[in-house]
């Protein structure tokens, strides 16, 4: 009895030791063997938060956390899970995991290697704030990519190399990229597989640059300079115009065409920097950007016009109405961080901008909204470029508004001055005037928008703009009238605003070309993600598709050419007859004269000629019938035969007639 008890205790101890060596991953995660992948993932997330060494003070928390990761690594992989279910673990695996546990204990602290933010712990770390969720990716990152490029680092929690790069190179580069103005974020494929699928990332780590919802993939060493240069290469060249002495006047004078302010940067750089391109990208809707390099020959011809010297460092010039005199000039010492963006935001429009699109009209004369606490009015000067005083009137209006803003900078808070050309916006001007035809003389319309398409308007004479002599008196009188109207809210009429045409929008064909080019660029970027086998499969599939399309087109063209081939002329060589008797047979190919000779027969039938013989007899479709009616001009059965012909014609069969004096048996033998 005593021996039995001792033997049982020894067996149990051996079993316990064996059980510790060969732990059960299902038991570690506390899930059943039939658990799905989603159940295993949920259990892992829950236990990871509880067992994390930085949150759990238990002495064995570190060992439990390693076991938890080992269990998840097995059960989250279908092949490893299947192998465990069939064969369990071998001694090699146990020794490998034991050495791995010792390596972690001796060399790493969990907060340094994994980080709290990967498990959604509360943390003030920058990486946690940069983590991209599904909602943030689709609602913020993608929409913001139209104004600011987004740089995302895609990694996995279970990729040791990814974590090391994240904590070293990426952290340093991300801080500098954020200061530059780029959007920066991290994507963990362990918990956000949907984003990884949207980004079409198949391996980690991968750095993705998103610009206008198009993806570019960086595959080099992660550093601030490398990423900055890569982003700079992805931005389109049209954001900044390279200005030289030959095209400077054209660049500045185009303001009369598109009514956009111009910004010109003089710098020692050979090409526009990323920071300048980012500014251009942010304000491209309102401003055109140019760049002049001190390193190019002939730059002094441009700089001399505006008093720019290379010794003074980078200079930024803003041009508005006058292309020969900059409205604002900034030197390098006057460019603290954020000052340039604030300056450009204040100069999105001219002093008196032109309404060129619905967007401009809504920005300058916005419809009422919930957050609007005061009334906003618009003074719209409607004129025609062909009017004798067009340029003088517009210039006088700009000078008057500029002087008024200098005296009272709050005037723009309640009254905006714009002008519109009735030659390009006739429907809109007619709706302002309340007339069916265009007014013959320019006028100022004082409006108050009550909705998207509704407004109240009053018409004011613009004669004081035609002469500089009475300009100040007439403008002050207009301001008094506008102030009185705004206080009493008394307008002459309510109007229904008609749509505004986009004068500067690209042509329909140009939009198609741009969309096609964007598709080509997007397709080219996807090729970089393919492996060697995928590239070979793609090439083979493409060749097969091209050959099949060429074969189909060739068959179609040959058939079309055969159907459209001209009839064989009477002078062409005919096929040699097979017998001497047939050599005497000749088919008359003369044209039929008056249709009444055959009783209207030509409406339903075709005359048998050498050309029609090949088409309607030799190459007739299967299942169709060809009927030949011999006509010698003396037959009285034409009307009876026509009834039979019409019945066959309904079934798409071919009916031919033949003029000949040859014997019947000779003709049928030839046919």
XYZ file of C-alpha atoms in Angstrom:
671
model
C 0.000 0.000 0.000
C 2.745 2.413 0.989
C 4.671 1.536 -2.164
C 1.565 2.279 -4.259
C 1.166 5.741 -2.715
C 4.847 6.582 -3.299
C 4.626 5.388 -6.894
C 1.476 7.472 -7.499
C 3.138 10.626 -6.102
C 6.164 10.115 -8.350
C 3.942 9.639 -11.405
C 1.973 12.824 -10.585
C 5.162 14.874 -10.190
C 6.459 13.626 -13.496
C 3.137 14.471 -15.101
C 3.180 17.982 -13.624
C 6.712 18.570 -14.878
C 5.722 17.318 -18.315
C 2.623 19.497 -18.278
C 4.708 22.572 -17.472
C 7.073 21.776 -20.310
C 4.263 21.105 -22.775
C 1.742 23.841 -22.001
C -1.566 24.026 -23.828
C -2.070 27.267 -25.871
C -5.841 26.825 -25.690
C -5.596 26.751 -21.915
C -3.293 29.778 -21.849
C -5.799 31.841 -23.852
C -8.746 30.205 -22.068
C -10.541 29.280 -25.281
C -12.004 26.040 -26.583
C -10.391 24.022 -29.351
C -13.318 24.900 -31.591
C -12.799 28.655 -31.075
C -12.699 30.810 -34.186
C -9.894 33.191 -35.124
C -11.986 36.155 -33.978
C -12.571 34.519 -30.564
C -8.838 33.865 -30.170
C -8.033 37.481 -31.088
C -10.547 38.859 -28.574
C -9.229 36.602 -25.826
C -5.668 37.624 -26.578
C -6.454 41.352 -26.455
C -8.239 40.959 -23.134
C -5.495 38.925 -21.484
C -2.707 41.083 -22.971
C -4.048 44.107 -21.114
C -4.255 42.159 -17.853
C -0.845 40.445 -18.062
C 1.265 43.232 -19.509
C 4.329 43.635 -17.211
C 4.069 47.418 -17.154
C 0.498 47.183 -15.838
C 0.729 44.033 -13.732
C 3.008 44.007 -10.657
C 2.855 40.228 -10.243
C 6.322 38.534 -10.237
C 5.265 36.037 -12.881
C 3.566 38.609 -15.137
C 6.480 38.599 -17.547
C 6.421 34.804 -17.943
C 2.673 34.788 -18.393
C 2.865 37.479 -21.005
C 5.481 35.559 -22.992
C 3.356 32.409 -22.807
C 0.369 34.433 -23.895
C 2.216 35.682 -26.960
C 3.511 32.209 -27.763
C 0.015 30.789 -27.536
C -1.417 33.505 -29.764
C 1.389 33.033 -32.274
C 0.429 29.365 -32.618
C -3.354 29.677 -32.670
C -3.494 32.733 -34.939
C -1.547 30.884 -37.645
C -3.605 28.207 -39.388
C -0.610 26.002 -40.250
C 0.895 26.123 -36.749
C -2.502 25.530 -35.175
C -3.137 22.522 -37.405
C 0.302 21.105 -36.606
C -0.303 21.495 -32.865
C -3.745 19.895 -33.046
C -2.299 16.890 -34.894
C 1.087 16.405 -33.252
C 1.383 18.730 -30.269
C 4.771 20.282 -29.413
C 8.142 18.632 -29.645
C 11.102 19.018 -27.393
C 12.759 21.369 -29.889
C 9.900 23.828 -29.628
C 9.979 23.779 -25.846
C 13.712 24.433 -25.750
C 13.370 27.201 -28.334
C 10.619 28.952 -26.383
C 12.520 28.534 -23.113
C 15.599 30.197 -24.610
C 13.396 32.925 -26.077
C 11.922 33.603 -22.620
C 15.411 33.869 -21.096
C 16.512 36.237 -23.879
C 13.564 38.564 -23.236
C 14.173 38.567 -19.480
C 17.854 39.430 -19.772
C 17.855 42.036 -22.559
C 14.509 43.850 -22.850
C 12.084 45.819 -20.831
C 8.581 45.362 -22.189
C 7.674 49.016 -22.190
C 10.748 49.724 -24.319
C 10.227 46.918 -26.783
C 6.465 46.614 -27.233
C 5.123 49.832 -25.748
C 1.860 50.374 -23.929
C 0.123 52.002 -26.880
C -0.085 48.766 -28.872
C -2.580 47.414 -26.351
C -4.684 50.561 -26.053
C -3.303 51.493 -22.621
C -3.526 55.095 -21.514
C -0.277 56.738 -22.563
C 1.026 60.179 -23.418
C 3.532 58.734 -25.901
C 3.623 60.344 -29.343
C 3.206 56.950 -31.014
C -0.147 56.468 -29.310
C -1.415 59.796 -30.625
C -0.260 58.876 -34.137
C -1.980 55.477 -34.168
C -4.529 55.368 -36.994
C -7.911 53.723 -36.407
C -10.346 52.691 -39.123
C -12.548 55.729 -38.513
C -9.604 58.142 -38.520
C -8.176 56.645 -41.716
C -11.338 57.011 -43.802
C -12.688 60.219 -42.238
C -9.479 62.216 -41.711
C -6.366 60.761 -43.342
C -7.760 60.187 -46.839
C -9.687 63.513 -47.060
C -6.711 65.467 -45.671
C -4.404 63.951 -48.296
C -5.862 66.368 -50.867
C -4.281 69.294 -48.979
C -1.439 67.638 -47.037
C 0.527 64.464 -47.886
C 0.149 61.734 -45.268
C 3.077 59.478 -44.264
C 2.049 56.181 -42.616
C 4.311 53.558 -41.064
C 2.706 50.107 -41.375
C 4.003 47.449 -38.987
C 2.983 44.430 -36.920
C 3.201 43.882 -33.173
C 4.797 40.483 -33.751
C 7.532 41.813 -36.058
C 10.612 42.462 -33.927
C 12.333 44.389 -36.700
C 9.247 46.603 -37.110
C 9.232 47.505 -33.416
C 12.925 48.346 -33.367
C 12.583 50.636 -36.417
C 9.436 52.184 -34.938
C 11.148 53.057 -31.654
C 14.325 54.411 -33.237
C 14.386 55.675 -36.837
C 10.676 56.276 -37.310
C 10.181 58.209 -34.064
C 12.939 60.684 -34.907
C 11.809 61.114 -38.502
C 8.125 61.469 -37.572
C 8.770 64.373 -35.204
C 10.636 66.340 -37.880
C 8.072 65.513 -40.582
C 5.266 66.816 -38.361
C 7.143 70.084 -37.837
C 7.412 70.368 -41.611
C 3.626 70.168 -41.925
C 3.155 66.588 -43.136
C 0.546 64.232 -41.728
C 2.160 61.341 -39.846
C 0.601 58.129 -38.525
C 1.204 54.495 -37.633
C -0.884 51.469 -38.645
C -0.681 48.179 -36.735
C -1.768 45.354 -39.042
C -2.422 43.137 -36.030
C -5.534 45.080 -35.072
C -6.321 47.142 -38.205
C -6.172 44.659 -41.070
C -8.833 46.598 -42.966
C -6.519 49.599 -43.327
C -3.651 47.363 -44.451
C -5.934 45.862 -47.104
C -7.000 49.332 -48.263
C -3.350 50.378 -48.497
C -2.586 47.113 -50.369
C 0.306 46.345 -48.030
C 1.370 42.691 -48.131
C 4.550 42.860 -46.033
C 5.789 44.815 -43.029
C 7.376 47.162 -42.283
C 6.229 49.419 -45.123
C 6.094 53.212 -45.339
C 3.212 54.578 -47.418
C 2.842 58.165 -48.657
C -0.736 59.185 -49.491
C -1.260 62.142 -51.819
C -4.750 62.905 -53.126
C -5.820 59.374 -52.071
C -3.091 57.793 -54.223
C -0.485 55.559 -52.630
C 3.311 55.572 -53.052
C 5.538 53.066 -51.253
C 8.932 53.933 -49.771
C 11.321 50.974 -49.511
C 14.611 52.544 -48.369
C 16.187 53.300 -45.014
C 13.879 55.374 -42.827
C 15.280 58.797 -41.986
C 14.010 62.360 -42.076
C 16.032 63.377 -45.138
C 15.151 60.236 -47.109
C 11.436 60.513 -46.405
C 11.442 64.248 -47.081
C 13.076 63.741 -50.485
C 10.720 60.874 -51.316
C 7.613 62.943 -50.505
C 9.033 65.835 -52.540
C 9.379 63.530 -55.557
C 5.753 62.390 -55.281
C 4.303 65.906 -55.419
C 3.398 67.064 -58.950
C 5.552 69.649 -60.670
C 2.627 71.913 -61.563
C 2.253 73.056 -57.956
C 5.130 75.538 -58.414
C 6.002 77.275 -61.700
C 9.721 77.684 -62.439
C 10.059 81.378 -63.372
C 12.887 82.766 -65.502
C 13.544 86.058 -67.236
C 11.746 84.767 -70.343
C 8.425 83.818 -68.718
C 8.273 86.142 -65.683
C 6.041 88.753 -67.363
C 3.672 86.075 -68.656
C 3.432 84.469 -65.219
C 2.576 87.751 -63.492
C 0.258 89.178 -66.153
C -1.924 86.079 -66.309
C -3.591 87.482 -63.216
C -5.929 89.346 -65.572
C -7.109 86.000 -66.959
C -7.661 83.897 -63.824
C -7.913 86.704 -61.214
C -5.596 84.878 -58.781
C -2.816 86.488 -56.714
C 0.769 85.447 -57.503
C 3.520 84.441 -55.072
C 7.160 84.516 -56.168
C 9.968 83.032 -54.057
C 13.634 83.925 -54.678
C 16.028 81.362 -53.163
C 19.530 79.873 -53.521
C 18.041 76.389 -53.904
C 18.154 74.815 -57.361
C 14.516 73.697 -57.122
C 11.515 74.389 -54.883
C 11.849 72.876 -51.433
C 9.272 70.542 -49.928
C 8.127 73.238 -47.500
C 7.376 75.637 -50.361
C 5.540 72.906 -52.281
C 3.436 72.132 -49.220
C 2.458 75.803 -49.018
C 1.541 75.747 -52.699
C -0.485 72.580 -52.205
C -2.408 74.101 -49.306
C -3.246 77.359 -51.130
C -3.318 76.174 -54.772
C -7.057 76.755 -54.963
C -6.576 80.501 -54.513
C -2.959 81.425 -55.399
C -0.463 80.646 -58.171
C 3.100 79.967 -56.963
C 6.384 80.684 -58.759
C 10.045 80.024 -57.962
C 13.232 81.841 -59.004
C 16.632 80.316 -58.218
C 19.658 82.536 -57.585
C 21.771 79.728 -59.066
C 20.331 80.161 -62.571
C 21.689 82.663 -65.046
C 19.533 85.686 -65.740
C 17.736 85.670 -62.383
C 18.936 89.227 -61.742
C 16.783 90.464 -64.642
C 13.726 89.354 -62.688
C 15.036 90.417 -59.277
C 16.123 93.852 -60.474
C 12.518 94.749 -61.333
C 11.447 94.239 -57.729
C 14.613 95.167 -55.838
C 15.575 91.611 -54.841
C 19.252 90.822 -54.144
C 20.835 87.427 -53.521
C 22.814 88.807 -50.593
C 19.605 89.470 -48.659
C 18.679 85.779 -48.605
C 15.325 84.216 -49.575
C 12.621 86.736 -50.465
C 8.883 86.146 -50.841
C 6.805 88.529 -52.999
C 3.003 88.615 -53.222
C 1.434 90.224 -56.303
C -2.197 91.204 -56.620
C -3.749 93.786 -58.951
C -0.469 95.384 -60.050
C 1.902 92.828 -61.684
C 4.766 95.362 -61.613
C 4.627 96.176 -57.914
C 4.356 93.520 -55.181
C 1.674 94.072 -52.580
C 3.776 92.343 -49.871
C 7.524 91.656 -49.640
C 9.030 89.354 -46.998
C 12.729 88.789 -46.353
C 14.162 85.690 -44.684
C 14.353 87.514 -41.344
C 10.611 88.247 -41.536
C 9.586 84.592 -42.024
C 9.039 82.965 -38.618
C 7.261 79.647 -38.495
C 3.596 80.041 -39.410
C 3.934 83.659 -40.555
C 3.956 82.816 -44.266
C 0.848 80.615 -44.057
C -1.014 83.337 -42.172
C 0.072 85.907 -44.750
C -1.084 83.759 -47.676
C -4.411 83.024 -45.983
C -5.092 86.773 -45.789
C -4.360 87.209 -49.509
C -6.428 84.455 -51.074
C -8.326 87.002 -53.184
C -7.766 90.301 -54.902
C -8.886 93.523 -53.287
C -11.980 93.284 -55.479
C -12.085 89.694 -56.784
C -14.005 88.493 -59.816
C -16.686 85.834 -59.483
C -15.330 83.022 -61.652
C -17.026 79.967 -60.114
C -19.737 78.971 -57.620
C -17.004 78.233 -55.046
C -15.672 81.799 -55.180
C -19.184 83.204 -54.849
C -19.955 81.010 -51.829
C -16.648 81.939 -50.153
C -17.080 85.682 -50.591
C -20.865 85.914 -50.296
C -21.767 82.877 -48.190
C -25.377 81.791 -47.667
C -26.676 81.933 -44.088
C -25.716 79.116 -41.741
C -26.297 78.137 -38.132
C -23.035 79.703 -36.937
C -23.610 83.052 -38.709
C -24.429 85.677 -36.079
C -24.456 88.797 -38.234
C -25.711 89.822 -41.660
C -23.264 89.706 -44.539
C -23.832 91.765 -47.692
C -22.211 91.752 -51.088
C -21.738 94.624 -53.520
C -21.526 93.016 -56.976
C -20.323 95.259 -59.793
C -21.647 93.797 -63.064
C -19.929 95.059 -66.194
C -18.819 94.057 -69.679
C -15.172 93.962 -70.861
C -16.229 95.645 -74.116
C -17.669 98.648 -72.291
C -15.740 101.838 -72.944
C -14.999 102.496 -69.259
C -14.487 98.872 -68.136
C -10.830 99.050 -67.056
C -11.150 102.488 -65.537
C -14.256 101.578 -63.534
C -12.741 98.358 -62.132
C -9.500 100.135 -61.210
C -11.409 102.981 -59.504
C -13.450 100.455 -57.518
C -10.279 98.677 -56.351
C -8.636 101.914 -55.265
C -11.732 103.008 -53.359
C -12.060 99.674 -51.559
C -8.321 99.622 -50.688
C -8.570 103.104 -49.160
C -11.738 102.177 -47.251
C -10.094 99.020 -45.798
C -7.054 101.036 -44.671
C -9.341 103.454 -42.814
C -11.646 100.768 -41.392
C -10.407 97.178 -41.558
C -13.731 95.901 -40.177
C -15.674 96.908 -43.273
C -14.998 93.486 -44.837
C -16.795 91.787 -41.952
C -20.199 92.952 -43.169
C -19.668 94.101 -46.779
C -17.677 92.344 -49.529
C -16.911 93.968 -52.893
C -16.728 91.735 -55.989
C -17.308 92.168 -59.708
C -18.686 89.888 -62.415
C -18.562 89.915 -66.225
C -21.995 89.703 -67.809
C -20.388 88.317 -70.982
C -19.350 85.105 -69.160
C -22.121 85.010 -66.534
C -25.212 86.306 -68.389
C -27.755 84.133 -66.571
C -26.451 85.125 -63.143
C -26.481 88.861 -64.002
C -30.039 88.626 -65.368
C -31.197 87.041 -62.115
C -29.567 89.873 -60.120
C -31.194 92.582 -62.225
C -34.631 90.975 -62.198
C -34.882 91.446 -65.973
C -35.189 88.997 -68.827
C -32.488 90.743 -70.862
C -29.029 91.945 -69.894
C -28.743 95.565 -68.711
C -27.024 97.805 -71.237
C -25.092 99.808 -68.626
C -22.914 98.533 -65.742
C -24.517 98.597 -62.298
C -23.806 97.665 -58.687
C -26.137 95.126 -57.077
C -26.325 95.159 -53.298
C -27.510 91.683 -52.253
C -28.229 89.770 -49.079
C -28.289 86.017 -49.542
C -31.175 84.360 -47.738
C -30.419 80.850 -48.991
C -28.471 78.855 -51.525
C -30.574 80.211 -54.420
C -32.577 83.008 -52.807
C -31.463 86.588 -52.182
C -32.730 90.117 -51.707
C -31.247 92.731 -54.045
C -31.188 96.436 -54.803
C -29.702 98.158 -57.856
C -27.339 101.122 -57.419
C -25.935 103.262 -60.223
C -22.194 102.881 -60.871
C -21.661 106.156 -62.742
C -19.386 107.516 -59.972
C -16.841 104.804 -60.945
C -16.458 106.182 -64.477
C -14.679 109.348 -63.343
C -11.916 109.722 -60.799
C -13.086 113.296 -60.085
C -16.252 112.309 -58.184
C -14.967 108.913 -57.071
C -14.506 109.623 -53.359
C -17.874 111.360 -52.973
C -19.758 108.703 -54.924
C -18.138 105.835 -53.044
C -18.871 107.375 -49.637
C -22.459 107.899 -50.723
C -22.666 104.238 -51.730
C -21.284 103.094 -48.364
C -23.896 105.209 -46.569
C -26.656 103.664 -48.699
C -25.347 100.137 -48.039
C -25.209 100.795 -44.286
C -28.757 102.203 -44.281
C -30.053 99.218 -46.267
C -28.380 96.739 -43.920
C -29.894 98.403 -40.862
C -33.441 98.630 -42.207
C -33.248 95.449 -44.333
C -35.224 97.147 -47.096
C -34.424 95.831 -50.582
C -36.096 96.505 -53.900
C -36.855 92.880 -54.801
C -36.359 89.221 -53.979
C -34.455 87.324 -56.638
C -33.871 83.682 -57.543
C -30.161 83.251 -58.180
C -29.299 81.284 -61.303
C -26.230 79.001 -61.443
C -22.752 80.427 -61.997
C -20.521 78.913 -64.676
C -17.001 77.762 -63.799
C -14.930 80.018 -66.055
C -11.540 78.541 -65.139
C -12.521 74.875 -64.953
C -10.691 72.419 -67.230
C -12.292 71.307 -70.470
C -14.136 68.000 -70.484
C -11.445 66.379 -72.630
C -8.693 67.614 -70.309
C -10.511 66.144 -67.322
C -10.675 62.772 -69.086
C -6.957 62.957 -69.916
C -6.077 63.839 -66.328
C -8.212 60.984 -64.951
C -6.628 58.556 -67.412
C -3.135 59.687 -66.426
C -3.998 59.310 -62.737
C -5.143 55.743 -63.421
C -1.868 54.967 -65.205
C 0.168 56.350 -62.291
C -1.922 54.387 -59.803
C -1.412 51.192 -61.845
C 2.348 51.801 -62.050
C 2.544 52.196 -58.284
C 0.816 48.853 -57.800
C 3.467 47.036 -59.839
C 6.043 47.779 -57.121
C 4.067 45.639 -54.689
C 4.177 42.498 -56.837
C 6.714 39.752 -56.292
C 8.642 38.002 -59.046
C 6.082 35.218 -59.460
C 3.205 37.713 -59.484
C 5.005 39.827 -62.106
C 5.536 36.791 -64.349
C 1.908 35.755 -63.948
C 0.805 39.296 -64.770
C 2.999 39.437 -67.897
C 1.812 36.035 -69.153
C -1.834 36.969 -68.568
C -1.339 40.321 -70.305
C 0.277 38.676 -73.358
C -2.551 36.143 -73.636
C -5.176 38.888 -73.385
C -3.393 41.036 -75.988
C -3.105 38.109 -78.432
C -6.766 37.188 -77.976
C -7.852 40.789 -78.536
C -5.670 41.056 -81.646
C -7.100 37.798 -82.998
C -10.656 38.948 -82.402
C -10.017 42.339 -83.998
C -8.298 40.731 -86.987
C -11.235 38.437 -87.630
C -13.687 41.268 -87.282
C -11.744 43.541 -89.643
C -11.385 40.846 -92.293
C -15.107 40.123 -92.158
C -15.901 43.826 -92.301
C -13.543 44.317 -95.235
C -15.181 41.452 -97.117
C -18.662 42.906 -96.572
C -17.570 46.411 -97.544
C -15.491 45.376 -100.573
C -16.692 47.095 -103.799
C -18.664 45.016 -106.333
C -16.610 43.324 -109.011
C -16.705 45.390 -112.193
C -17.780 44.043 -115.539
C -14.250 44.279 -116.915
C -12.716 42.027 -114.228
C -11.678 38.506 -115.098
C -14.313 35.853 -114.390
C -13.785 32.297 -113.229
C -13.005 29.908 -116.127
C -15.922 27.701 -117.147
C -15.666 23.997 -116.439
C -17.055 22.707 -119.774
C -17.249 23.819 -123.358
C -21.021 24.109 -123.095
C -20.650 26.455 -120.171
C -18.142 28.577 -122.062
C -20.970 29.671 -124.368
C -22.984 30.799 -121.369
C -22.667 34.481 -120.552
C -24.540 36.341 -117.911
C -25.719 39.775 -118.854
C -24.653 42.275 -116.193
C -26.551 45.211 -117.552
C -28.392 47.531 -115.209
C -32.123 47.215 -114.987
C -33.851 50.183 -116.492
C -37.243 51.293 -115.393
C -38.490 49.355 -112.327
C -41.961 49.300 -113.850
C -40.615 46.822 -116.442
C -40.576 44.141 -113.785
C -43.596 45.312 -111.857
C -41.747 46.863 -108.929
C -39.667 43.728 -108.638
C -36.472 45.541 -107.519
C -38.003 46.506 -104.171
C -37.689 42.951 -102.874
C -35.113 41.145 -104.978
C -31.521 41.503 -106.166
C -30.256 41.137 -109.690
C -27.897 38.208 -110.165
C -24.422 39.445 -111.174
C -20.943 37.980 -110.705
C -20.517 40.000 -107.516
C -23.920 39.155 -106.046
C -23.500 35.533 -107.083
C -20.482 35.153 -104.758
C -22.162 36.968 -101.889
C -25.687 35.520 -101.997
C -25.031 32.047 -103.385
C -21.554 30.823 -102.527
C -21.291 32.500 -99.101
C -24.904 32.221 -98.001
C -25.533 31.399 -94.332
C -26.576 27.907 -93.390
C -30.332 27.408 -93.209
C -31.099 30.198 -95.691
C -32.573 29.733 -99.136
C -31.635 31.413 -102.412
C -34.403 31.570 -105.040
C -33.519 32.470 -108.673
C -36.278 33.851 -110.908
C -35.523 33.731 -114.647
C -36.900 36.783 -116.416
C -36.920 37.267 -120.200
C -39.237 40.254 -120.278
C -42.179 38.322 -121.784
C -43.257 36.346 -118.727
C -46.812 37.085 -117.421
C -46.307 35.316 -114.092
C -44.534 38.284 -112.447
C -47.402 39.205 -110.092
C -47.996 35.621 -108.984
C -44.268 35.138 -108.444
C -44.078 38.326 -106.372
C -46.472 36.891 -103.805
C -44.200 33.914 -103.296
C -41.095 36.157 -103.178
C -42.557 38.357 -100.443
C -43.365 35.360 -98.268
C -39.739 34.192 -98.456
C -38.399 37.703 -97.916
C -40.063 37.843 -94.498
C -37.764 35.043 -93.346
C -34.596 36.862 -94.505
C -34.069 34.496 -97.465
C -32.451 35.864 -100.579
C -34.383 36.201 -103.860
C -32.459 36.807 -107.108
C -33.601 37.339 -110.689
C -31.602 36.641 -113.827
C -31.981 38.153 -117.283
C -30.850 35.728 -119.977
C -31.943 34.030 -123.172
C -29.921 30.897 -122.418
C -31.712 27.550 -122.010
C -32.961 26.718 -118.543
C -30.881 23.550 -118.114
C -27.686 25.419 -119.036
C -28.340 28.122 -116.438
C -29.141 25.669 -113.648
C -26.024 23.655 -114.465
C -23.910 26.802 -114.158
C -25.531 27.714 -110.837
